[in-house]
Short mmCIF file of C-alpha atoms in Angstrom, two decimals:
data_model
loop_
_atom_site.label_atom_id
_atom_site.label_comp_id
_atom_site.label_asym_id
_atom_site.label_seq_id
_atom_site.Cartn_x
_atom_site.Cartn_y
_atom_site.Cartn_z
CA MET A 1 120.47 107.60 129.63
CA PRO A 2 118.19 110.59 129.06
CA GLN A 3 117.91 111.41 125.41
CA GLY A 4 120.28 114.12 124.28
CA SER A 5 122.21 114.15 127.56
CA SER A 6 125.20 112.11 126.52
CA GLN A 7 126.88 114.71 124.36
CA SER A 8 129.22 117.21 125.97
CA SER A 9 129.29 120.91 125.14
CA SER A 10 132.64 120.46 123.38
CA ARG A 11 131.62 117.96 120.69
CA PRO A 12 128.57 116.78 118.76
CA HIS A 13 126.58 113.75 119.79
CA ARG A 14 128.27 110.69 118.26
CA VAL A 15 126.16 108.30 116.19
CA ALA A 16 127.38 104.93 114.92
CA VAL A 17 125.47 103.07 112.20
CA ILE A 18 126.03 99.32 111.83
CA VAL A 19 125.97 98.25 108.17
CA ASP A 20 125.76 94.47 108.06
CA GLU A 21 125.68 92.09 105.10
CA GLY A 22 122.43 92.70 103.18
CA THR A 23 121.53 95.94 104.99
CA ASN A 24 118.88 98.05 103.24
CA PRO A 25 120.47 101.15 101.65
CA PHE A 26 117.41 103.30 102.32
CA GLU A 27 117.67 103.09 106.10
CA VAL A 28 121.41 103.78 105.94
CA GLY A 29 120.58 106.82 103.83
CA VAL A 30 117.98 107.96 106.37
CA ALA A 31 120.52 107.76 109.19
CA THR A 32 123.20 109.65 107.28
CA GLU A 33 120.74 112.26 105.98
CA LEU A 34 119.27 112.99 109.40
CA PHE A 35 122.34 112.73 111.58
CA GLY A 36 125.36 113.00 109.29
CA LEU A 37 124.91 115.96 106.94
CA PRO A 38 125.95 119.55 107.65
CA ARG A 39 123.05 121.82 108.57
CA PRO A 40 123.66 125.23 106.97
CA GLU A 41 119.97 125.98 107.46
CA LEU A 42 120.66 126.17 111.20
CA GLY A 43 123.26 128.92 110.84
CA PRO A 44 126.39 128.88 113.02
CA ALA A 45 125.09 126.23 115.42
CA GLY A 46 127.39 123.65 113.85
CA PRO A 47 126.71 119.96 113.20
CA LEU A 48 124.09 118.33 115.38
CA TYR A 49 125.69 114.90 115.30
CA GLU A 50 128.88 113.17 114.25
CA VAL A 51 128.16 109.99 112.27
CA THR A 52 130.35 106.93 111.73
CA LEU A 53 129.38 103.98 109.55
CA CYS A 54 130.89 100.69 110.69
CA THR A 55 130.84 97.11 109.40
CA PRO A 56 131.57 93.67 110.86
CA THR A 57 133.82 92.80 107.90
CA PRO A 58 135.53 94.81 105.14
CA GLY A 59 133.58 95.22 101.92
CA VAL A 60 130.02 94.57 103.06
CA ARG A 61 127.52 93.99 100.24
CA MET A 62 124.22 95.73 100.85
CA ASN A 63 120.72 94.52 99.87
CA HIS A 64 120.67 92.77 96.46
CA GLY A 65 124.28 93.75 95.89
CA PHE A 66 123.40 97.22 94.64
CA PHE A 67 126.16 98.74 96.76
CA THR A 68 129.30 97.54 98.50
CA LEU A 69 130.47 99.53 101.50
CA SER A 70 134.21 99.54 102.11
CA GLY A 71 136.83 101.75 103.71
CA VAL A 72 134.89 102.34 106.94
CA PRO A 73 135.77 101.39 110.53
CA GLY A 74 135.00 98.02 112.07
CA LEU A 75 132.56 97.40 114.91
CA ASP A 76 134.96 98.86 117.49
CA ALA A 77 133.57 102.22 116.36
CA VAL A 78 130.42 101.59 118.41
CA ASP A 79 132.43 101.96 121.60
CA ASP A 80 132.63 105.74 121.12
CA ALA A 81 128.99 106.21 120.16
CA ASP A 82 126.35 108.02 122.18
CA THR A 83 123.68 106.55 119.91
CA LEU A 84 123.79 103.33 117.89
CA VAL A 85 121.58 102.93 114.81
CA VAL A 86 120.81 99.46 113.43
CA PRO A 87 119.08 99.48 110.01
CA GLY A 88 117.05 96.57 108.68
CA ARG A 89 117.75 93.88 106.11
CA PRO A 90 115.45 91.47 104.22
CA ASP A 91 116.71 88.12 105.59
CA ASN A 92 115.43 88.69 109.11
CA VAL A 93 114.92 85.04 110.05
CA VAL A 94 118.70 84.55 109.72
CA PRO A 95 120.33 85.78 112.94
CA ARG A 96 122.94 88.50 112.80
CA GLY A 97 126.51 87.44 113.34
CA ARG A 98 127.89 87.11 116.85
CA ALA A 99 130.08 90.19 116.44
CA VAL A 100 127.09 92.37 115.54
CA ARG A 101 124.98 91.06 118.43
CA GLU A 102 127.84 91.62 120.87
CA ALA A 103 128.42 95.16 119.58
CA ILE A 104 124.75 95.99 120.17
CA ARG A 105 124.81 94.45 123.67
CA ARG A 106 127.90 96.25 124.89
CA THR A 107 126.77 99.58 123.45
CA HIS A 108 123.49 99.34 125.33
CA ALA A 109 125.16 98.01 128.49
CA ARG A 110 127.33 101.11 128.87
CA GLY A 111 124.27 103.39 128.65
CA ALA A 112 124.19 104.53 125.03
CA ARG A 113 120.91 104.94 123.17
CA VAL A 114 120.09 102.21 120.62
CA ILE A 115 117.77 102.77 117.66
CA SER A 116 116.54 100.24 115.11
CA LEU A 117 115.10 101.19 111.73
CA CYS A 118 112.54 98.98 109.99
CA THR A 119 113.46 95.32 110.60
CA GLY A 120 116.60 96.27 112.52
CA SER A 121 114.42 95.44 115.52
CA PHE A 122 115.16 91.77 114.83
CA ALA A 123 118.83 92.43 115.60
CA LEU A 124 117.95 94.24 118.83
CA ALA A 125 115.74 91.33 119.87
CA GLU A 126 118.51 88.84 119.04
CA ALA A 127 120.84 90.84 121.26
CA GLY A 128 118.33 90.61 124.14
CA LEU A 129 117.53 94.31 124.34
CA LEU A 130 113.78 93.96 123.77
CA ASP A 131 112.72 91.17 126.14
CA GLY A 132 109.72 92.35 128.15
CA ARG A 133 109.69 95.70 126.37
CA ARG A 134 107.51 97.32 123.72
CA ALA A 135 108.83 97.41 120.16
CA THR A 136 107.67 97.59 116.58
CA THR A 137 108.86 96.37 113.19
CA HIS A 138 107.66 96.41 109.59
CA TRP A 139 104.09 95.09 109.46
CA MET A 140 104.99 92.45 106.84
CA TRP A 141 107.39 90.82 109.30
CA ALA A 142 105.18 91.02 112.40
CA ASP A 143 104.21 87.32 112.45
CA ALA A 144 107.79 86.18 111.96
CA PHE A 145 108.95 88.54 114.70
CA ARG A 146 106.38 87.20 117.17
CA GLU A 147 107.37 83.63 116.41
CA LEU A 148 111.08 84.28 116.84
CA HIS A 149 110.84 86.68 119.78
CA PRO A 150 107.73 85.90 121.85
CA ARG A 151 109.05 87.75 124.92
CA VAL A 152 108.91 91.10 123.14
CA ARG A 153 105.71 93.15 123.45
CA LEU A 154 105.32 93.79 119.73
CA GLU A 155 103.15 96.71 118.60
CA PRO A 156 102.87 96.09 114.86
CA ASP A 157 100.44 98.90 114.00
CA VAL A 158 102.47 101.96 115.04
CA LEU A 159 105.14 104.05 113.35
CA PHE A 160 107.68 103.85 116.16
CA VAL A 161 108.08 103.01 119.83
CA ASP A 162 110.13 104.97 122.36
CA GLU A 163 111.26 102.92 125.35
CA GLY A 164 113.73 105.54 126.53
CA ASP A 165 117.14 104.04 125.84
CA VAL A 166 115.83 101.78 123.06
CA LEU A 167 113.71 103.05 120.16
CA THR A 168 112.31 101.03 117.26
CA ALA A 169 110.84 102.25 113.96
CA ALA A 170 108.50 100.36 111.64
CA GLY A 171 108.80 100.48 107.84
CA SER A 172 111.35 102.49 105.91
CA ALA A 173 109.41 105.77 105.82
CA ALA A 174 108.78 105.47 109.56
CA ALA A 175 112.56 105.64 109.98
CA LEU A 176 112.28 109.29 108.95
CA ASP A 177 109.50 109.83 111.49
CA LEU A 178 111.58 108.32 114.28
CA GLY A 179 114.70 110.18 113.19
CA LEU A 180 112.94 113.55 113.27
CA TYR A 181 111.40 112.60 116.61
CA VAL A 182 114.91 111.96 117.97
CA VAL A 183 116.17 115.29 116.59
CA ARG A 184 113.21 116.99 118.23
CA ARG A 185 113.92 115.31 121.57
CA ASP A 186 117.63 116.13 121.38
CA HIS A 187 117.50 119.66 119.98
CA GLY A 188 113.93 120.95 120.18
CA ALA A 189 111.04 121.63 117.82
CA GLU A 190 112.67 124.56 116.00
CA VAL A 191 115.66 122.49 114.91
CA ALA A 192 113.50 119.48 113.98
CA ASN A 193 111.26 121.72 111.89
CA ALA A 194 114.28 123.17 110.07
CA VAL A 195 115.57 119.67 109.31
CA SER A 196 112.13 118.50 108.15
CA ARG A 197 111.77 121.50 105.84
CA ARG A 198 115.06 120.59 104.17
CA LEU A 199 113.80 117.02 103.79
CA VAL A 200 110.41 118.27 102.54
CA PHE A 201 108.88 115.87 105.04
CA ALA A 202 106.27 116.19 107.77
CA ALA A 203 107.93 117.57 110.88
CA HIS A 204 105.95 115.49 113.34
CA ARG A 205 103.85 112.36 113.10
CA ASP A 206 103.01 110.77 116.41
CA GLY A 207 104.52 107.32 116.92
CA GLY A 208 101.11 105.85 117.64
CA GLN A 209 99.84 106.49 114.13
CA ARG A 210 99.14 103.52 111.89
CA GLN A 211 101.94 102.02 109.80
CA PHE A 212 99.94 100.91 106.81
CA VAL A 213 98.06 103.79 105.21
CA GLU A 214 96.07 103.11 102.08
CA ARG A 215 96.66 105.79 99.45
CA PRO A 216 94.30 105.06 96.55
CA VAL A 217 94.91 107.02 93.38
CA PRO A 218 92.05 109.52 93.03
CA ASP A 219 89.99 108.91 89.92
CA VAL A 220 88.08 112.21 89.90
CA ARG A 221 89.77 115.28 91.35
CA ASP A 222 92.64 116.15 93.65
CA GLU A 223 91.49 115.65 97.23
CA SER A 224 94.83 116.49 98.84
CA LEU A 225 94.64 117.81 102.37
CA GLY A 226 97.62 120.11 101.75
CA PRO A 227 95.72 123.41 101.32
CA LEU A 228 93.50 122.69 104.34
CA LEU A 229 96.48 121.78 106.54
CA ALA A 230 98.35 124.93 105.53
CA TRP A 231 95.26 127.04 106.25
CA ALA A 232 94.80 125.46 109.69
CA GLN A 233 98.48 125.80 110.61
CA GLU A 234 98.17 129.57 110.19
CA ARG A 235 95.21 129.64 112.62
CA LEU A 236 96.13 127.22 115.41
CA GLY A 237 95.35 129.83 118.08
CA GLU A 238 91.79 130.17 116.82
CA PRO A 239 88.93 127.91 117.99
CA LEU A 240 89.29 125.36 115.21
CA THR A 241 87.05 122.30 115.29
CA VAL A 242 86.73 119.21 113.16
CA ALA A 243 83.38 120.49 111.95
CA GLY A 244 84.99 123.79 111.02
CA LEU A 245 87.79 122.07 109.13
CA ALA A 246 85.22 119.96 107.26
CA ALA A 247 83.27 123.07 106.34
CA ARG A 248 86.45 124.75 105.08
CA ALA A 249 87.12 121.69 102.90
CA ALA A 250 83.48 121.65 101.77
CA VAL A 251 83.00 118.05 102.89
CA SER A 252 81.18 116.31 105.72
CA PRO A 253 83.06 115.56 108.96
CA ALA A 254 82.86 111.85 108.12
CA THR A 255 84.46 112.42 104.71
CA LEU A 256 87.16 114.59 106.26
CA HIS A 257 87.89 111.85 108.80
CA ARG A 258 88.25 109.28 106.01
CA ARG A 259 90.65 111.53 104.10
CA PHE A 260 92.81 112.12 107.17
CA GLN A 261 92.97 108.38 107.80
CA ALA A 262 93.79 107.62 104.17
CA GLN A 263 96.38 110.38 103.65
CA LEU A 264 97.90 110.89 107.11
CA GLY A 265 96.98 107.77 109.06
CA THR A 266 95.45 109.78 111.88
CA THR A 267 92.29 111.67 112.81
CA PRO A 268 91.67 115.39 112.27
CA LEU A 269 91.56 116.01 116.01
CA ALA A 270 94.81 114.13 116.67
CA TRP A 271 96.55 116.03 113.87
CA LEU A 272 95.27 119.36 115.16
CA THR A 273 96.41 118.59 118.71
CA GLY A 274 99.86 117.53 117.50
CA GLU A 275 100.29 120.74 115.52
CA ARG A 276 99.24 122.83 118.52
CA VAL A 277 101.70 121.07 120.80
CA ALA A 278 104.47 121.60 118.25
CA LEU A 279 103.62 125.32 118.11
CA ALA A 280 103.58 125.51 121.92
CA CYS A 281 107.03 123.95 122.04
CA ARG A 282 108.35 126.50 119.54
CA LEU A 283 106.93 129.35 121.59
CA ILE A 284 108.57 128.00 124.74
CA GLU A 285 111.88 127.61 122.90
CA ARG A 286 111.68 131.23 121.74
CA GLY A 287 111.45 132.43 125.32
CA GLU A 288 107.77 132.88 126.12
CA GLU A 289 107.56 132.28 129.87
CA ARG A 290 103.83 132.62 130.50
CA LEU A 291 102.09 129.31 130.05
CA ASP A 292 98.68 130.93 129.74
CA VAL A 293 99.97 132.95 126.79
CA VAL A 294 101.54 129.86 125.19
CA ALA A 295 98.30 127.93 125.69
CA ALA A 296 96.21 130.69 124.13
CA ARG A 297 98.48 131.30 121.14
CA SER A 298 98.79 127.58 120.38
CA GLY A 299 95.09 126.85 120.78
CA LEU A 300 95.56 124.49 123.73
CA GLY A 301 93.30 126.64 125.88
CA THR A 302 94.56 126.38 129.44
CA ALA A 303 97.93 126.11 131.14
CA ALA A 304 96.82 122.80 132.68
CA ASN A 305 96.00 121.32 129.27
CA LEU A 306 99.28 122.68 127.90
CA ARG A 307 101.27 120.99 130.70
CA ALA A 308 99.54 117.67 130.10
CA ARG A 309 99.93 117.75 126.32
CA VAL A 310 103.58 118.84 126.33
CA ARG A 311 104.49 116.17 128.86
CA ARG A 312 102.67 113.51 126.84
CA GLU A 313 104.38 114.48 123.56
CA THR A 314 107.89 115.25 124.82
CA GLY A 315 108.22 113.44 128.14
CA LEU A 316 109.07 116.78 129.79
CA SER A 317 107.17 119.39 131.72
CA PRO A 318 107.07 122.85 130.03
CA SER A 319 109.65 124.16 132.50
CA ALA A 320 111.98 121.23 131.89
CA TYR A 321 111.47 121.59 128.14
CA ARG A 322 112.42 125.27 128.30
CA ARG A 323 115.50 124.57 130.41
CA ARG A 324 116.68 122.07 127.83
CA PHE A 325 115.75 123.84 124.60
CA GLY A 326 114.86 127.47 125.41
CA THR A 327 116.89 130.59 124.85
CA GLY A 328 116.82 131.52 128.54
CA ALA A 329 118.16 128.33 130.10
CA GLY A 330 117.66 128.00 133.80
CA GLU A 331 114.70 130.38 134.10
CA ALA A 332 111.43 128.88 135.25
CA VAL A 333 108.32 128.87 133.08
CA THR A 334 105.54 130.51 135.04
CA ALA A 335 101.83 130.10 134.77
#
């Protein structure tokens, strides 16, 4: 089913989260934080999603017994969900119970979207959802995943993988990246940015970025990219270059590249392009119809480049993106 299309105008999109024995509390927290909390920062728009936690048995003990979840519905709750979220757990070589696997299968079979967080991808593979498809999981479990599920096209070095109706995130922090990506797909860049600001988290990191990012503690002076990123974000419509960013930071382009890889897991050019696409999407959402104007103001240059970049990042043409997320639904975006 197309992302975001399953919810009707009369109710929020329903999300069910399966909490199994040993489930990691962090991923459950990510799901409830992103999809379950009220969003007063969005004004009168109302809740984006309606979240239900469900368990295969009453009184499920979570990872290391830190928490016990009780008083929530059983797995029948997945039958009303538009999206099913399956968090990870540490004992991944032990298969999930039959009831959990069957709940995942029947949810996917009726057309709902299924999302795994961290090693929740093991459960999706056990249910048969990933055979012949791309997926990712936490890098520490990549070898075990390949051994157990050789028919899955594992991509162990990325943050998340979007296969349309099935999406998989890597490590715990990547669950936030995938969750914000889903919010952006469902509700647009403006809403995703508002949610990310409340989380104090980066609004958009491309799924193809590396999972494992070395973050050595600086032993001399603060080399944070924060000031440079903020400066560049205010000037996306200007002819910024990697050399110009390096000069602004008073370092060589090679040093700047190393800092981007160490702190963000991406290159300066990829980051700059992602920020420009995000700005272009916001402009389209706000009602700007002229693609040449959007391209100029976002720094993407030409309408042709804008079309290609927006389609690559969102899966939609600019006109389709505006129909779904813009203020003037139904009006065409013109070049």
